[in-house]
Protein backbone atom coordinates (compact mmCIF):
# COMPACT_ATOMS: atom_id res chain seq x y z
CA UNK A 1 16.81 -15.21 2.64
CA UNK A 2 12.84 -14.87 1.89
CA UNK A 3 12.75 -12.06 4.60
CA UNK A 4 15.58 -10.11 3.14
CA UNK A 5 13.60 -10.61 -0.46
CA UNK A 6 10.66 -9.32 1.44
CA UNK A 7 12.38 -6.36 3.44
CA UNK A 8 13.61 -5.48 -0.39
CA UNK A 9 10.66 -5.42 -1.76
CA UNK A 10 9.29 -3.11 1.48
CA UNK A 11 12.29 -0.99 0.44
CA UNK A 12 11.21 -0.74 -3.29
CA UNK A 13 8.06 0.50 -2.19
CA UNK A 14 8.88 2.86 0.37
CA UNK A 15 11.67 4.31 -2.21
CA UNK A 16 8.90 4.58 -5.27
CA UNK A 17 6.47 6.73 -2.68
CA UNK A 18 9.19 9.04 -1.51
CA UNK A 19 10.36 9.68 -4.72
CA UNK A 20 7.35 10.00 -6.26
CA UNK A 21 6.12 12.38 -3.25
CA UNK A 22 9.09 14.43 -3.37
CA UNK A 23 9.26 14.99 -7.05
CA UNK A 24 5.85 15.75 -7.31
CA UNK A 25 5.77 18.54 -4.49
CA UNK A 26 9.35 20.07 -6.21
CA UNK A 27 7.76 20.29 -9.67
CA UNK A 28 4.18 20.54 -9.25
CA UNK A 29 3.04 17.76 -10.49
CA UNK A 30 0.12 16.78 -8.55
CA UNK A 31 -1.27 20.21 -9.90
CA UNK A 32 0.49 19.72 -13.84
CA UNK A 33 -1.28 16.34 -13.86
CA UNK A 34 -4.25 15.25 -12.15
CA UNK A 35 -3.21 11.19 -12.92
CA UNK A 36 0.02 11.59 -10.87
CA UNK A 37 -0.98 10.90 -7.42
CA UNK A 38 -2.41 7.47 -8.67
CA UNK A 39 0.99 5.28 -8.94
CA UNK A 40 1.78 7.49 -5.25
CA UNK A 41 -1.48 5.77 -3.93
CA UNK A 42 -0.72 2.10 -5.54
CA UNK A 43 2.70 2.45 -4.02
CA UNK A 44 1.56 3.69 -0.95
CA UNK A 45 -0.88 1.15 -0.32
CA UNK A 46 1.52 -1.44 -1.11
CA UNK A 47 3.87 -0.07 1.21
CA UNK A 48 1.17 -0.16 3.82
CA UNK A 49 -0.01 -3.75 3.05
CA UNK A 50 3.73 -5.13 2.81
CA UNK A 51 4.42 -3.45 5.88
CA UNK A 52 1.73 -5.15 7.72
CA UNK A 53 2.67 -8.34 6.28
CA UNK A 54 5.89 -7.97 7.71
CA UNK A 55 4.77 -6.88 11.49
CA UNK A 56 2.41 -9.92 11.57
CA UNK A 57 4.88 -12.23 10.48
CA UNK A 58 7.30 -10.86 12.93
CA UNK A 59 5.74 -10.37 15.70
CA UNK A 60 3.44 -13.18 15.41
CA UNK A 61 5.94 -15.50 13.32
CA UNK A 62 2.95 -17.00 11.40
CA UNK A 63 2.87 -18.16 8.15
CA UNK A 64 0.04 -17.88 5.68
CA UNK A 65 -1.99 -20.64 6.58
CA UNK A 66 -5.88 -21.27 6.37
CA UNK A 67 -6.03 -19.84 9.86
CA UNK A 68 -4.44 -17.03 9.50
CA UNK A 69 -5.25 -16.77 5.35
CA UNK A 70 -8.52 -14.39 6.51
CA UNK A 71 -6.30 -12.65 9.05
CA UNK A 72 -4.04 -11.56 6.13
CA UNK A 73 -6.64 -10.92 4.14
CA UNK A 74 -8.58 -8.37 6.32
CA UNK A 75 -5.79 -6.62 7.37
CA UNK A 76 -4.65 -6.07 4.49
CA UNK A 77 -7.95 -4.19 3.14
CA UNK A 78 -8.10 -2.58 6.50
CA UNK A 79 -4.63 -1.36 6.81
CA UNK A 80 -4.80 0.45 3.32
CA UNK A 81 -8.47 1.43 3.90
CA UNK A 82 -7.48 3.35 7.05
CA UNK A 83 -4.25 4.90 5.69
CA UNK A 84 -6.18 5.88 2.57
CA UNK A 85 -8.92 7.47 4.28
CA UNK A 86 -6.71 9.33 6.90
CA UNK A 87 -4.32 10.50 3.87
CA UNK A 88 -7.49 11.89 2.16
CA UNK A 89 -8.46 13.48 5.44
CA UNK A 90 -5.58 14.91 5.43
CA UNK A 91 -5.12 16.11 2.40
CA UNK A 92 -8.52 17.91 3.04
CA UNK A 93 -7.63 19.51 6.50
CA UNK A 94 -4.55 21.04 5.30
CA UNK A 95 -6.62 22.20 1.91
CA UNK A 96 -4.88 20.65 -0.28
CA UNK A 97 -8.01 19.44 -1.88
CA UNK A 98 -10.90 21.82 -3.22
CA UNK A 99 -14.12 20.37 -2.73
CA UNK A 100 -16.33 20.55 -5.99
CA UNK A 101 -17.79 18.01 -8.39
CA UNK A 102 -14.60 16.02 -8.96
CA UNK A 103 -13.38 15.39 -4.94
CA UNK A 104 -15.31 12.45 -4.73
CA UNK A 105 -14.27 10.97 -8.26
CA UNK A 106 -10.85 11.74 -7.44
CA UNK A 107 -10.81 10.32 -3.49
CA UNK A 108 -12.44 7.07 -4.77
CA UNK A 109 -9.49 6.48 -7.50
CA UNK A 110 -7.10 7.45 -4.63
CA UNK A 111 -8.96 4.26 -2.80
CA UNK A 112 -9.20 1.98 -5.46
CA UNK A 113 -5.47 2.64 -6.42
CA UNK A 114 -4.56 1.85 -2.56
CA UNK A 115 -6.33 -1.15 -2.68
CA UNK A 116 -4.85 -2.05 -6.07
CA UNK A 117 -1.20 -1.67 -4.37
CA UNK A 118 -2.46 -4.10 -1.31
CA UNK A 119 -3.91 -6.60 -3.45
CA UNK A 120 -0.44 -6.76 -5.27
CA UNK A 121 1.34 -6.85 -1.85
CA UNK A 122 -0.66 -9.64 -0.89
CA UNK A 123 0.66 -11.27 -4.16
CA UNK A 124 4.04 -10.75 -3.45
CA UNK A 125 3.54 -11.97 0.01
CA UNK A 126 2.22 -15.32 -0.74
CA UNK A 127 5.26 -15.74 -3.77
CA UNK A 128 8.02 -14.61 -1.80
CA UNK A 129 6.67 -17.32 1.38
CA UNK A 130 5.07 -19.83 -0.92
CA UNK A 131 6.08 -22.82 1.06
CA UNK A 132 4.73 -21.75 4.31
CA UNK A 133 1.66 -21.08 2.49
CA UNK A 134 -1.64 -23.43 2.03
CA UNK A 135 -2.21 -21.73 -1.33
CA UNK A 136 0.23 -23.11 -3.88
């Protein structure tokens, strides 16, 4: 039951980006308002977090113990560090960002707002598999 919970929540997430993505490229709204691609990057890098959460735990079929707490952890942060920084790179190699003052401003709240959707992932995680978890 806790996995279908957790493949729900994966869903949630994966349904929020898409939607988001899609309705933002149909009616310009990554151009209409510069905020908008922030709740695309939480999502997105809770996607990314929840989705590592879930290959670990299947492939490996560990739980969140003190062992593995630091495992979590760091693959978490560098899961949605990667993905963040290769989405930026991509965004810049296919020019869909203009480099001037504001690029940097912009790619480090595109970062934070990754990170911000991990760290929530990682909250999820350890309430939706509480009792396999040292951390109560």
């Amino acid at each position: 039951m806790r996995n279908f919970k957790f493949i729900f929540v994966i869903a949630i997430s994966a349904t929020a980006v898409g939607l988001g993505h899609t309705l933002a490229l149909r009616d310009y709204l990554y151009w209409r308002y510069s905020w908008f691609d922030m709740p695309v990057h939480f999502f997105g890098g809770m996607l990314v977090a929840l989705t590592f959460f879930f290959m670990v735990r299947f492939f490996t079929r560990h739980s969140l113990t003190l062992r593995t707490h630091r495992l979590y952890i760091w693959g978490t942060v560098l899961s949605s560090l990667l993905v963040g920084f290769f989405w930026e790179a991509f965004e810049w190699q296919a020019g869909l960002t203009v480099m001037n003052e504001r690029t940097a401003v912009d790619t480090s709240g595109d970062i934070f707002m990754n990170m911000a959707g991990a760290a929530l992932a990682f909250l999820v995680y350890k309430f939706i598999y509480k009792e396999d978890s040292y951390v109560r």
